[in-house]
GROMACS .gro file of C-alpha atoms in nm:
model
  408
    1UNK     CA    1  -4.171  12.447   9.585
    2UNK     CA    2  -4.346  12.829   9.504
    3UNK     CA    3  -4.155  13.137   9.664
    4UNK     CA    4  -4.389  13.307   9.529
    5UNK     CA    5  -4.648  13.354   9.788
    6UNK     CA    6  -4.339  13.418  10.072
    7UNK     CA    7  -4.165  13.637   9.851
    8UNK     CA    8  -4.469  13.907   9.769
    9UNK     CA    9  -4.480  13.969  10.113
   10UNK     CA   10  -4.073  13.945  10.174
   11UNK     CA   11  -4.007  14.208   9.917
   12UNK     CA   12  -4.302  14.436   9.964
   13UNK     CA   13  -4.045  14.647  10.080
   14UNK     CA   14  -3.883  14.720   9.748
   15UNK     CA   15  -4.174  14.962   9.649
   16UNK     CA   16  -4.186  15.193   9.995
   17UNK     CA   17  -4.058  15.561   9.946
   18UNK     CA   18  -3.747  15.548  10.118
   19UNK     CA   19  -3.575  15.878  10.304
   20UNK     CA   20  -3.324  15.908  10.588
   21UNK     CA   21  -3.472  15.950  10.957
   22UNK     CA   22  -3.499  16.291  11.044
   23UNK     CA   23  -3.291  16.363  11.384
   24UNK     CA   24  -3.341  16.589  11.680
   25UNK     CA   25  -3.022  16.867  11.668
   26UNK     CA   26  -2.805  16.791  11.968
   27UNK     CA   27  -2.789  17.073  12.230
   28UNK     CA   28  -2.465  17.230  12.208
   29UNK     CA   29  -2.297  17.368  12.494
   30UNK     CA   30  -2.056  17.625  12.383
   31UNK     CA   31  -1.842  17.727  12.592
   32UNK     CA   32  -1.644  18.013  12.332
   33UNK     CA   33  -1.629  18.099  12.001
   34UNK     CA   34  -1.368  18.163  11.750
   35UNK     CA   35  -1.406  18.510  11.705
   36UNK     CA   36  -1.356  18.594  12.089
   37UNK     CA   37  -1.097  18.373  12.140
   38UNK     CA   38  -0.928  18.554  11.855
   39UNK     CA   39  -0.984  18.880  11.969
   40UNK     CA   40  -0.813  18.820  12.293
   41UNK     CA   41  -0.568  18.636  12.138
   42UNK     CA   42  -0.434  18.925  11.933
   43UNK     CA   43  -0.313  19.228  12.141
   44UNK     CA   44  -0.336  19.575  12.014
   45UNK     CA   45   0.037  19.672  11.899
   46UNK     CA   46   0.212  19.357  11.882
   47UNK     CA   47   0.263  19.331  11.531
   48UNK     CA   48  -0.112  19.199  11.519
   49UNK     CA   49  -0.165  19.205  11.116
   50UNK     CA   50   0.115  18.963  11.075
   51UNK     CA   51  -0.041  18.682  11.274
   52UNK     CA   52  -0.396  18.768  11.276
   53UNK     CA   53  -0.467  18.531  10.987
   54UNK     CA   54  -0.253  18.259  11.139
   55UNK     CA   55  -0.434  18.312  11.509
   56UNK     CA   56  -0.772  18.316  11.366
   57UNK     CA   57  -0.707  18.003  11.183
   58UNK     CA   58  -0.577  17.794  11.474
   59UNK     CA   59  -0.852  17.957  11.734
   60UNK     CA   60  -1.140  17.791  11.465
   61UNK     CA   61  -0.946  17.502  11.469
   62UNK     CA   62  -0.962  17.454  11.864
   63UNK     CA   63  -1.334  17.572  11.857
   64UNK     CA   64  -1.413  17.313  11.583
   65UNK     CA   65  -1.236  17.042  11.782
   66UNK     CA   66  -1.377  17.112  12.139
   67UNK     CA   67  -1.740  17.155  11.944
   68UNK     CA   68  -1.705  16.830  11.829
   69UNK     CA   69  -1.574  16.672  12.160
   70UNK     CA   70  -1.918  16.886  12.339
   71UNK     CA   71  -2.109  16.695  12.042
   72UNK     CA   72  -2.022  16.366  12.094
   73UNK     CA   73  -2.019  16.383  12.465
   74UNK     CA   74  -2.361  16.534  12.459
   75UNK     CA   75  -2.473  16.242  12.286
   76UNK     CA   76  -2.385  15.958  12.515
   77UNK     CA   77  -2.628  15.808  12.759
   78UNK     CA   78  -2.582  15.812  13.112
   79UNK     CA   79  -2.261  15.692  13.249
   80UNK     CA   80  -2.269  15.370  13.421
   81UNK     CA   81  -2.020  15.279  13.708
   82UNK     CA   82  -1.923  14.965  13.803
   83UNK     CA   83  -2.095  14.995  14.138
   84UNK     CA   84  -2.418  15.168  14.005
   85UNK     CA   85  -2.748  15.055  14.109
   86UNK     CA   86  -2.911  15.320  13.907
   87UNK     CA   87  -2.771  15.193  13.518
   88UNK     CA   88  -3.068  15.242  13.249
   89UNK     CA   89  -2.821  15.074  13.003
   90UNK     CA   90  -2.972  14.797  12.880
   91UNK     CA   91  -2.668  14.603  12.810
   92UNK     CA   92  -2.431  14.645  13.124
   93UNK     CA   93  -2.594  14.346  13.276
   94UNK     CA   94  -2.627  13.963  13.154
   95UNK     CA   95  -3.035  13.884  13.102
   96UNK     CA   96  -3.212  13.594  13.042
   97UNK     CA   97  -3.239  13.485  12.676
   98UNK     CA   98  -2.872  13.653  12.603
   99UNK     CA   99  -2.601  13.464  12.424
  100UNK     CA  100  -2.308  13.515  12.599
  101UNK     CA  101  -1.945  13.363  12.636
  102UNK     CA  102  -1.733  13.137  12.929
  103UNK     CA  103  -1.401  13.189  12.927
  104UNK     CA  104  -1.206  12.950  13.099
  105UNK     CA  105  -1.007  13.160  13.334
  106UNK     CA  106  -0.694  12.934  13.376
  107UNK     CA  107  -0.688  12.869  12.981
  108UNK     CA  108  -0.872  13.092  12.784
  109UNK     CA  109  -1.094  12.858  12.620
  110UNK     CA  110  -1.410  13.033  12.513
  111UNK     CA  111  -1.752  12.852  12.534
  112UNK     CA  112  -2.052  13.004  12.386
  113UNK     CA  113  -2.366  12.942  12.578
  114UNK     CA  114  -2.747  13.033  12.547
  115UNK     CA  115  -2.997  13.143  12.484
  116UNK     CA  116  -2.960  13.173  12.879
  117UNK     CA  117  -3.333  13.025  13.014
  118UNK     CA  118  -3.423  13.024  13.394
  119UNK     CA  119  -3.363  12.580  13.431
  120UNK     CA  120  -3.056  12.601  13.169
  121UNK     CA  121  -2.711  12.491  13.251
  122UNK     CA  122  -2.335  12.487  13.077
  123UNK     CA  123  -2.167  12.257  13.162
  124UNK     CA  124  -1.794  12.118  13.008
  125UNK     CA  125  -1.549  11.883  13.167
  126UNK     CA  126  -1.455  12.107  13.452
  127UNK     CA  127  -1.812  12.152  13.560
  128UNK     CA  128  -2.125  12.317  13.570
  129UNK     CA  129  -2.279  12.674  13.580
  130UNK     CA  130  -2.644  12.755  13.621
  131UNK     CA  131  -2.732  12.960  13.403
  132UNK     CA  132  -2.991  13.196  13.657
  133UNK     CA  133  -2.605  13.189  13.820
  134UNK     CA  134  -2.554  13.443  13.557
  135UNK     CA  135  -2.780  13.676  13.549
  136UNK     CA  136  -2.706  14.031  13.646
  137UNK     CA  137  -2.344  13.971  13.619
  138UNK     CA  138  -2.168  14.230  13.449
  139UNK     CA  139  -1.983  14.191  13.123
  140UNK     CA  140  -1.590  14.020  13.245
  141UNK     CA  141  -1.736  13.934  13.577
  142UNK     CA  142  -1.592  13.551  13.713
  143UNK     CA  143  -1.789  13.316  13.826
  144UNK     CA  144  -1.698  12.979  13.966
  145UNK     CA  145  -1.816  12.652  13.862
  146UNK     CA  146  -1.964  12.395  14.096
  147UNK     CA  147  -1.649  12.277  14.145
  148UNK     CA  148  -1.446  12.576  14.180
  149UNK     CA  149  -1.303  12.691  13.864
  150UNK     CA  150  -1.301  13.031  13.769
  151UNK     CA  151  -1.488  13.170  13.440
  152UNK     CA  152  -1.540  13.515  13.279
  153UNK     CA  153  -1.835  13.608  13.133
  154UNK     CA  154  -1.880  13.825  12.842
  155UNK     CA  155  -2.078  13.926  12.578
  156UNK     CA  156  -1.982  13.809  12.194
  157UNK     CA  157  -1.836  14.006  11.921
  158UNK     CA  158  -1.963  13.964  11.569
  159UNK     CA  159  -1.630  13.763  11.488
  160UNK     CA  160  -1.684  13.567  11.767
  161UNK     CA  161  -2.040  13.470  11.731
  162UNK     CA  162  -2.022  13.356  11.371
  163UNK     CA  163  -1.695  13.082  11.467
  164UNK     CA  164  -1.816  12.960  11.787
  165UNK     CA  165  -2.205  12.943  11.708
  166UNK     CA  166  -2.369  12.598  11.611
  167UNK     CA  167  -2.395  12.574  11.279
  168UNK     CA  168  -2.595  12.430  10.980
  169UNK     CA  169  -2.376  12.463  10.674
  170UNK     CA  170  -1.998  12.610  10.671
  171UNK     CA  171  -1.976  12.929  10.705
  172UNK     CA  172  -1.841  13.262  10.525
  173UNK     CA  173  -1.596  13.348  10.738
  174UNK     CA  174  -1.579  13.663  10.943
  175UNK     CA  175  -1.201  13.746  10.699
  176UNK     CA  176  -1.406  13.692  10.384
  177UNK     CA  177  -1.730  13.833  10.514
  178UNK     CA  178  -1.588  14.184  10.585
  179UNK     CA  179  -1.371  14.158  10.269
  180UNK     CA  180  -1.748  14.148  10.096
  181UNK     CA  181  -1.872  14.456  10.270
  182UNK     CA  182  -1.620  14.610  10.146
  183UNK     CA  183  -1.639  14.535   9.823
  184UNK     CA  184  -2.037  14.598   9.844
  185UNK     CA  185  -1.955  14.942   9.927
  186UNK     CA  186  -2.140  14.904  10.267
  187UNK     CA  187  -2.275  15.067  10.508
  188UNK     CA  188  -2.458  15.341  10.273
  189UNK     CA  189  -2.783  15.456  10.309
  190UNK     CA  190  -3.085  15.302  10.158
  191UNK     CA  191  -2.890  14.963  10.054
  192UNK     CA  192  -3.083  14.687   9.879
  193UNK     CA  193  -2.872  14.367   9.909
  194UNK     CA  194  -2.958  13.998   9.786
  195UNK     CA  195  -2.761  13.699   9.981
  196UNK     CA  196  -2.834  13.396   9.769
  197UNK     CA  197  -2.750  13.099   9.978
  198UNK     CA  198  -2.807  13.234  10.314
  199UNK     CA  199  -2.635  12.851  10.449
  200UNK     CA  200  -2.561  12.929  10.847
  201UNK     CA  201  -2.658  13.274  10.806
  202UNK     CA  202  -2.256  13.377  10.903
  203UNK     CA  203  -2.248  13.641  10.601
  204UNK     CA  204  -2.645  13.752  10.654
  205UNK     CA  205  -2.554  13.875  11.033
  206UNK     CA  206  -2.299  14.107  10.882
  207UNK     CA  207  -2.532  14.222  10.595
  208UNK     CA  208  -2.730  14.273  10.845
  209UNK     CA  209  -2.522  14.488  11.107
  210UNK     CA  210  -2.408  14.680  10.812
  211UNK     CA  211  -2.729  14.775  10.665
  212UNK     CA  212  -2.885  14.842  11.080
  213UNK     CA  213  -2.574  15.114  11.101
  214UNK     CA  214  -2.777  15.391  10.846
  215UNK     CA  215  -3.017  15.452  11.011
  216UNK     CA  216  -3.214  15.193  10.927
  217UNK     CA  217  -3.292  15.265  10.593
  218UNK     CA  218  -3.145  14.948  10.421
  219UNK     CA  219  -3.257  14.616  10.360
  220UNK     CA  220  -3.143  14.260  10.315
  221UNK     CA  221  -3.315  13.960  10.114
  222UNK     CA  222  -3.165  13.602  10.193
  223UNK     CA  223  -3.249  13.321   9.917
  224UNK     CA  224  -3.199  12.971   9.955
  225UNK     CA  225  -3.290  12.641   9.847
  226UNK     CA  226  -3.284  12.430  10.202
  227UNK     CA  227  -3.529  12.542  10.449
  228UNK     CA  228  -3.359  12.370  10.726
  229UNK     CA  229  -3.102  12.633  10.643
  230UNK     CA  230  -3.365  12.939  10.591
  231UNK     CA  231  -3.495  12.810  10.979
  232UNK     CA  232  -3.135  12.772  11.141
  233UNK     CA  233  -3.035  13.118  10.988
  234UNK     CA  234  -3.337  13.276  11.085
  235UNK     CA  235  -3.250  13.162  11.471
  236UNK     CA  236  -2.899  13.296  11.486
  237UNK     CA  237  -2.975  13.626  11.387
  238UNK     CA  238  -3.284  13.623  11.613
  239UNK     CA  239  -3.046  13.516  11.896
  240UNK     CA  240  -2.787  13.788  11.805
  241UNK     CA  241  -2.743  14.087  12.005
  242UNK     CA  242  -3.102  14.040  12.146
  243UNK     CA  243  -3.265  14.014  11.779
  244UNK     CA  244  -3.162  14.369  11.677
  245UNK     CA  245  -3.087  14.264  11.351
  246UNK     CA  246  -3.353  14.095  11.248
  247UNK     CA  247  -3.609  14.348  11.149
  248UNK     CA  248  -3.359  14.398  10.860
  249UNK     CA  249  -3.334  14.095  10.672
  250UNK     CA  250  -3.625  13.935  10.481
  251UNK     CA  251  -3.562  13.512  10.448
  252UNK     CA  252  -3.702  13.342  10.098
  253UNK     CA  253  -3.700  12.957  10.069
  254UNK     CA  254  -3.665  12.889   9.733
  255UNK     CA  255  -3.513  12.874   9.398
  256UNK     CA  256  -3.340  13.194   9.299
  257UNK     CA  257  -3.433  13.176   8.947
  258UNK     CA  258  -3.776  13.158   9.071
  259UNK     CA  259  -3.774  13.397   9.318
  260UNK     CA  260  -3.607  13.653   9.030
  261UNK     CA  261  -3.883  13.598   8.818
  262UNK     CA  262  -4.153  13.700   8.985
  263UNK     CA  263  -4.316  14.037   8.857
  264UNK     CA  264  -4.293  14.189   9.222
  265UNK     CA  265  -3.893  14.224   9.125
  266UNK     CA  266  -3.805  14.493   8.897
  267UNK     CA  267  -3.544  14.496   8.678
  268UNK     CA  268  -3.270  14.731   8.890
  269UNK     CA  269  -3.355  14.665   9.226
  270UNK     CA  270  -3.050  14.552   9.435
  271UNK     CA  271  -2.767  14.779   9.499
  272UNK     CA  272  -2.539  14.430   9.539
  273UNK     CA  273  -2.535  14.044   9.529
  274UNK     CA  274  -2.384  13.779   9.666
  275UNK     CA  275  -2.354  13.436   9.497
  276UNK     CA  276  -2.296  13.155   9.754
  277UNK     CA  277  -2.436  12.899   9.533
  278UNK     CA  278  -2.264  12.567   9.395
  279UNK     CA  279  -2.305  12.662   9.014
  280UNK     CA  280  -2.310  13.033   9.037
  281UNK     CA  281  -2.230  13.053   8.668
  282UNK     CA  282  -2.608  12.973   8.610
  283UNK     CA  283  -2.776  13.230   8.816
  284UNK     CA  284  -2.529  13.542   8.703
  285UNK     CA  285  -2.752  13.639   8.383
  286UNK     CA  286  -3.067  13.669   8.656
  287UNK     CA  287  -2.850  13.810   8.896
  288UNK     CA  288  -2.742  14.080   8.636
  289UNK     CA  289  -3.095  14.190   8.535
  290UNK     CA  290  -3.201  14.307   8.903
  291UNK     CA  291  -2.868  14.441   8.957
  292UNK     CA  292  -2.845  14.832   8.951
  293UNK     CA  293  -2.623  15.023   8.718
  294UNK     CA  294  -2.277  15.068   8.929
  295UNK     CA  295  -2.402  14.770   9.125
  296UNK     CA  296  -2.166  14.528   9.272
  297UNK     CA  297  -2.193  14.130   9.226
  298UNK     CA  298  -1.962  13.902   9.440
  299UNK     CA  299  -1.942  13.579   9.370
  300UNK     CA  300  -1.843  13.312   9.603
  301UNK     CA  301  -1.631  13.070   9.497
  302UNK     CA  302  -1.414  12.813   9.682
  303UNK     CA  303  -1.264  12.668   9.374
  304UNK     CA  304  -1.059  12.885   9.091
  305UNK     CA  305  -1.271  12.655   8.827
  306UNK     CA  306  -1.616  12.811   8.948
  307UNK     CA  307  -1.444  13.185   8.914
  308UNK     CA  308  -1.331  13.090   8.478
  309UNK     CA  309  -1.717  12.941   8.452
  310UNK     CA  310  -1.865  13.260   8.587
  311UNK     CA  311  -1.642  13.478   8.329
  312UNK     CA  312  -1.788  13.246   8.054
  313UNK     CA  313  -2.093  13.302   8.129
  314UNK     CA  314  -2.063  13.723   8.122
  315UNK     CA  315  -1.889  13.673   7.797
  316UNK     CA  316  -2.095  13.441   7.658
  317UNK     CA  317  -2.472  13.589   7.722
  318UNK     CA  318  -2.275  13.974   7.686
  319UNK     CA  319  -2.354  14.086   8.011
  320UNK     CA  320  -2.290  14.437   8.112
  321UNK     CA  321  -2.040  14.323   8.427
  322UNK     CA  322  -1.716  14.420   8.475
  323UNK     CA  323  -1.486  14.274   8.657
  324UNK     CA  324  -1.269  14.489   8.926
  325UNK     CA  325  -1.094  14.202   9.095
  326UNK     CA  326  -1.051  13.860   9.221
  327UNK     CA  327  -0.863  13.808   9.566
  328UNK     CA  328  -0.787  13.562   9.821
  329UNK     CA  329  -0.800  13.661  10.162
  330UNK     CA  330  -0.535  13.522  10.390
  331UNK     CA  331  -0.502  13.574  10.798
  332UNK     CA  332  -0.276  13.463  10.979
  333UNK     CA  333  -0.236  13.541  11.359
  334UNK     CA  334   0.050  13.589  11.595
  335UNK     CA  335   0.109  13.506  11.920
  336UNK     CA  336   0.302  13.793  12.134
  337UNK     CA  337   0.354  13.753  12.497
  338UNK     CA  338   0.620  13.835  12.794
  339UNK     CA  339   0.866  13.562  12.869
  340UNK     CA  340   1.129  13.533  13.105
  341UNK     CA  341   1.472  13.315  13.036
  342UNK     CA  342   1.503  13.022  13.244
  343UNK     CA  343   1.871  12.861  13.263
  344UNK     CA  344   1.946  12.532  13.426
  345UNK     CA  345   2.132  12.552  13.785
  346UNK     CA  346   2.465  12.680  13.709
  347UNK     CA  347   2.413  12.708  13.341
  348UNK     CA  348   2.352  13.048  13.293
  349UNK     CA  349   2.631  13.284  13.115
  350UNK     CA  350   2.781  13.540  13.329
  351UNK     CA  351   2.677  13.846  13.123
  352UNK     CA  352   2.303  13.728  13.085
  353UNK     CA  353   2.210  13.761  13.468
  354UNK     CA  354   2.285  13.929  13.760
  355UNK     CA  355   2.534  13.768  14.029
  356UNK     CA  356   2.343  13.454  14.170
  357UNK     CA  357   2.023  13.473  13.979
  358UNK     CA  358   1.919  13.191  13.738
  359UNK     CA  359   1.658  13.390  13.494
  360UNK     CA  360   1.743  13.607  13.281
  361UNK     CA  361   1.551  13.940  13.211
  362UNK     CA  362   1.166  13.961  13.098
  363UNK     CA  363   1.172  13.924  12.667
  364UNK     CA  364   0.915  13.916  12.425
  365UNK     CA  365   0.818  13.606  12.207
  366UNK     CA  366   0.644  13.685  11.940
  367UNK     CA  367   0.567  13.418  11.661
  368UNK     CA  368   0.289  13.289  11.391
  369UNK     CA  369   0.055  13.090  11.593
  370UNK     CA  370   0.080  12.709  11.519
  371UNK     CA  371  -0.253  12.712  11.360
  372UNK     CA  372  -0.311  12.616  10.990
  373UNK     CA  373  -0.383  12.887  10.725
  374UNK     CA  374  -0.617  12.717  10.521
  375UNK     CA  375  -0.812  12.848  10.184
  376UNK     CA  376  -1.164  12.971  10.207
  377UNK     CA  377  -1.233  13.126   9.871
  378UNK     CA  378  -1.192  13.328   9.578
  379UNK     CA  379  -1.422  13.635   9.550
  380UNK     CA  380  -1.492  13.758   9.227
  381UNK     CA  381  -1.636  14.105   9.224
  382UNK     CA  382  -1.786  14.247   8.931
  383UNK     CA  383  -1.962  14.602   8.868
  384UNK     CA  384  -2.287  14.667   8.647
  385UNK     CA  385  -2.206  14.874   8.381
  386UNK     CA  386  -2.447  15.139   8.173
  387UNK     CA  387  -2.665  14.829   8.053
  388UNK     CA  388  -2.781  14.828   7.706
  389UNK     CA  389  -2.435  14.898   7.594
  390UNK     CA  390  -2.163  14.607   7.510
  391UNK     CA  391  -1.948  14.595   7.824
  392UNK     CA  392  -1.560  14.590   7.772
  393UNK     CA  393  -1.589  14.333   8.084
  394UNK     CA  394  -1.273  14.179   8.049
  395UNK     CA  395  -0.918  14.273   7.954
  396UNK     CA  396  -0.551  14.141   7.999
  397UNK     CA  397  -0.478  13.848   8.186
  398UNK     CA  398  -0.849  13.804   8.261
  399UNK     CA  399  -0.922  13.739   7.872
  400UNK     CA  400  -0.648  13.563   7.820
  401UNK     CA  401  -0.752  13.333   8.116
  402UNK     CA  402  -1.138  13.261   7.964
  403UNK     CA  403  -1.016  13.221   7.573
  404UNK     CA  404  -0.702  12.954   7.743
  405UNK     CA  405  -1.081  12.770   7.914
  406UNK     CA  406  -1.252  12.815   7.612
  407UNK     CA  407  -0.976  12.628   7.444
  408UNK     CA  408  -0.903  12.360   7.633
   0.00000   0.00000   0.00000
C-alpha cells in the first residue's frame, strides 16, 4: 500500500518557518525593590561599608525570590473552591466524553471508564454506575453504586492511562517511555520526532505531551505498517486529556522505507527516532539519512540479539552513529504502610505493651511489593555524528561484542 499520498499532506509541516510564540509580559506587582530595601537596611554609622556589599546582596536575593513568587502567582487562573459555583476551570468538573477512573473505595482497584456518553454505564462485579451519575462530580468525589458501594472518581495520569487503557499491541511502558524522552533530549523547542511503529500508541501520547509542553512548536510523525494499529492509536490520543494532544502528532500507515523515500523528506529532518520495529537493523541506514547531525536514534529492542544486529548494521554500511549507551530499565515498587502488632490473648511479652493491652504500638511495614519484575527492553541510543566523516561509532566492550557476532 502507497503512503505516499497520506504522507505529503502528514509532513507538510516539515517545510513551515518555525519560531517560538510570542507572549504577553506578565504584570508585575512590585511591592519593593532592592535598592530601597538596602538603603534602609544599612544605617548611617554602624560600620555600614563593612556589610553594605553583603546587605545588598541578600536584599536582591529576597527581591528576586518574592518577584518570582508575584510572577508565578500572577499567572494562575482563578482560584477554584471546593464549594464554588462560579469555577471557569475547565477541568474541576467530570464532562461528558472524559476518560476518567473508579476506584474501588474499600480496595483500591482502579477501573478506567469512558469515553463517558449520556446512556453509558460501568459496571464490574459489585455493580453499576451511570455514567450521567457522574457528571459534574469533582475530581476524588465518591459515588455509590446501585448497590451501595463506594467509588472515587478521578481523572487519569499519563502513567495511568497508558496501563489501564484497552489496547491493540503491547505497549512501551510508561518506565521505558520516559527513559526515551530522556534520552531524546525532550521537551525542546521546535522538536521533529519520528515514532516508527506507533503499536497502541503508549510511547506516541508521551511524544506527544512532551512536544505540546514548548509551546507548541514541535511535532511528532507516527509510522506503521498495521492500520488497525494507526486507527486504535489515533483514538487513544484523541480520548486523552480531551484530545489536547492530538493536534501534535501526524499518523502514516505504511512502510517506513517507503514513507523515507519520498522526496517531501529531506535528508536531516528529524531531531530523533524511535525504532519499535521487529527487524530494526533494516531500517537504521534510512533512519540515519533523515536524522540530524547531533540527532538521537533509540532503538527498541526486547531481545539483546536485535541490539548486536543493529551495531552490524552501523558498522557494516559505515554509518555516522555513535553509540552513547544501552540500558535496561528496572522498577520495582514498595509497599509502605502503618501496622499495629497483634499478640494472641495472653501472649504478648511484658515489655512490648502496656499493662493489660494486647497490641503493641503502631510500626511501619515496608517491603517490595509481591509483584513480578519482568524485562521490557533494551534501548540502544545512538547519536548522529558530523556525517560525511567515518564515525569512530564503536569502542571497547561494544567492538569487542560485534567482532565476537561477526565471528560466531
Amino acid at each position: 500500500m502507497s503512503a505516499r499520498a497520506p504522507l505529503a499532506r502528514a509532513v507538510s509541516w516539515l517545510h513551515r518557518p518555525l519560531s517560538l510564540s510570542s507572549t504577553q509580559p506578565i504584570n508585575r506587582h512590585v511591592r519593593f525593590s532592592s535598592t530601597a530595601t538596602a538603603s534602609r537596611a544599612i544605617s548611617p554609622g554602624s560600620g555600614s561599608s563593612q556589610v553594605s556589599s553583603e546587605t545588598t546582596a541578600l536584599a536582591a536575593e529576597r527581591t528576586t525570590s518574592a518577584l518570582g513568587l508575584e510572577t508565578f502567582l500572577d499567572s494562575l487562573p482563578p482560584h477554584c473552591t471546593p464549594d464554588s459555583d462560579t469555577c471557569t476551570d475547565p477541568w474541576s468538573t467530570v464532562q461528558f466524553n472524559d476518560i476518567v477512573i473508579l476506584r474501588n473505595a474499600k480496595t483500591g482497584l482502579r477501573r478506567l471508564t469512558g469515553p463517558l456518553e449520556p446512556e453509558g454505564q460501568f459496571s464490574n462485579e459489585t455493580g453499576y454506575i451511570n455514567h450521567s451519575d457522574l457528571i459534574g462530580l469533582r475530581p476524588r468525589d465518591r459515588i455509590n453504586n446501585h448497590k451501595g458501594h463506594a467509588f472515587t472518581v478521578h481523572f487519569p495520569t499519563l502513567e495511568e492511562y497508558v496501563l489501564l487503557a484497552p489496547r491493540a499491541a503491547t505497549p512501551i511502558y510508561p518506565k521505558d517511555a520516559s527513559t526515551i524522552l530522556s534520552m531524546l533530549d525532550l521537551p525542546r523547542p521546535n522538536a521533529r520526532i519520528l515514532e516508527a511503529g506507533t503499536g497502541s500508541g503508549g510511547l506516541t501520547v508521551h511524544l506527544a505531551s512532551a512536544v505540546a509542553s514548548t509551546l507548541g512548536t514541535g511535532r511528532v510523525l507516527s509510522v506503521d505498517m498495521r492500520k488497525s494499529h494507526t486507527s486504535h492509536a489515533t483514538k487513544f490520543l484523541s480520548r486523552f486529556r480531551r484530545g489536547h494532544l492530538r493536534p501534535y502528532v501526524d499518523f502514516v500507515t505504511g512502510d517506513l522505507a517507503e514513507v523515507l523515500s519520498s522526496p517531501t523528506v529531506p535528508d536531516s529532518t528529524f531531531d530523533g527516532i524511535v525504532l519499535d520495529l521487529l527487524n530494526p537493523w533494516d531500517q537504521v541506514a534510512n533512519a540515519h539519512r533523515v536524522l540530524k547531525p547531533d540527532g538521537h536514534l533509540i532503538v527498541y529492542a526486547p531481545n539483546v540479539t536485535q541490539v548486536v544486529k543493529v551495531l552490524e548494521a552501523v558498522k557494516r554500511d559505515r554509518l555516522a552513529l555513535a553509540v552513547v549507551k544501552c540500558v535496561e530499565v528496572s522498577e520495582r515498587e514498595w509497599e509502605i504502610k502503618p501496622v499495629v502488632i497483634k499478640w494472641p490473648e495472653g501472649k504478648a511479652p511484658a515489655k512490648a505493651v502496656g499493662e493489660g493491652e494486647e497490641e503493641g504500638p503502631e510500626s511501619w511495614m515496608c517491603r517490595p511489593k509481591h509483584v513480578q519484575t519482568g524485562h521490557t527492553a533494551f534501548l540502544l541510543h545512538l547519536t548522529c555524528t558530523k556525517k560525511g566523516k567515518e564515525p569512530k561509532h564503536l569502542r571497547g566492550d561494544q567492538a569487542e561484542a560485534v567482532k565476537s557476532a561477526e565471528g560466531s
